Structure formats: structure tokens, C-alpha cells
Amino acid sequence: MTTIAVLGNGRVGGNLTTALTRAGHEVTATGRTPGAAADAARRARIVINATPGAGSLERLVALREELRGKILVDVSNATVDGPDGLPADLLYPGSSLAEQLQEALPDTHVVKTLNTMLFTVMTAPTALTQAPDAFLSGEDPQAKQTVRALLTDLGWRKEWITDLGGIRTARATEAAVLFVPHVIRSSGFAPFAISVAR
């Protein structure tokens, strides 16, 4: 059992909170109330960023002391949304939210993952008709190993989890969000994930 704080209680955060609790972890979910987020982050071993990506950096930098020495799992994509509310561009072109977080929080182990799929797939990867991929980006090997174990608790098979390397590789997976509006317009709001055919 691991003590986990999920920051963000929308569809993504709610889905992760339910699944991780079911897997036996002690999970606290918080919305946008700064005090509640700080308290939850202070008590957790792992903090999951499931807040809207456009405001994540500001929210998490405000928790610098609470996040010191913690693993921060970033599942958000920082985008500029179009008129229909779907991603139209990247907020940090030439970089990524994960890189911005790691630079701003040098004493926190940022690991990027689960950001290349519809939120339902994060906790139900076997529901797809073919094997999806979950990618890991981060500087700390031990932190990535811990997150890998968390993913297996969510139903991800070991062979579906790919360690891409350092945090800079997150800019590639975050850029994949630009596929999302086109996929949704083409085939509807159905579960999907980016996968590498092997």
C-alpha cells in the first residue's frame, strides 16, 4: 500500500482515485482548494498531477515545499484549446509541462506517464482490442520503477510499459495530444491510446 494524493478531481483524477483505491492504496483526492492540496501532498509518498495542464505549473510550484523529495506523476497535457474545447496547440512548444515542472521543482522526482490515451484507458488498458503503450519519462530510475509498479496495479502489463529515458522525452509524448482532436472528430469519444507496433 502506498499513500497517494491525486490533485484534480475531474474525470481523470476521479478515475485514477477510484482505481488506485480499489488496488489497495490509501488515496486522497483534492480539487482546486490550495489548502487541501497542500495537506494531501504533504502526507503522500506519491502525488499525481491530474489538474488541467494549462494551470498545472502555477498550482504545483505553489506546493514546492510539500513536494520536496516526493514522486510527482504528471499525467496532464498543457495545451491551448480551440473553440470546441479540444487541444489546438501546445502551451510549451519545444518543451513540455513535465520539463517545466522538473525545472521548477528540482527537489521533486517528476515522472511523465499515461498522457497518450483517453482517460478511461489509464485504468482499463485491457479494454482495448489491441495492446496499448504507457510511456515513462523522468530523470530518477528509482522513481520510474515505483511508477512502473503503480501502473501494473492499474492493469498495465510489464511489456506494455516503455521507459523512454529522461524528462526531455516527455515533449514527444505530450506532442501526441495533437492527435486527439482529429481522432475524436473522426471516430467519436471512444477509448483509444497511442501504441507502437512491434
Coordinates of N, CA, C and O in Angstrom, one line a residue, residues 8 65 76 141 147 151 156:
G8 N -6.6 17.1 -8.5 CA -7.6 17.2 -9.5 C -8.7 16.1 -9.4 O -8.3 14.9 -9.3
E65 N 7.4 23.1 -1.3 CA 7.9 22.6 -0.1 C 7.2 21.2 0.2 O 7.8 20.3 0.6
S76 N -0.9 15.1 -17.1 CA -1.6 16.1 -17.8 C -0.8 16.6 -19.1 O 0.4 16.3 -19.2
P141 N 15.7 6.9 -11.9 CA 15.4 5.5 -12.2 C 14.5 4.8 -11.2 O 13.6 4.1 -11.5
V147 N 6.8 4.1 -10.2 CA 5.6 4.4 -11.1 C 5.3 3.2 -11.9 O 4.1 2.9 -12.2
L151 N 1.6 1.4 -12.2 CA 0.9 1.1 -13.5 C 0.5 -0.4 -13.5 O -0.6 -0.6 -14.0
W156 N -1.7 -2.5 -16.2 CA -0.8 -2.5 -17.3 C 0.2 -3.6 -17.2 O 0.8 -3.8 -16.1

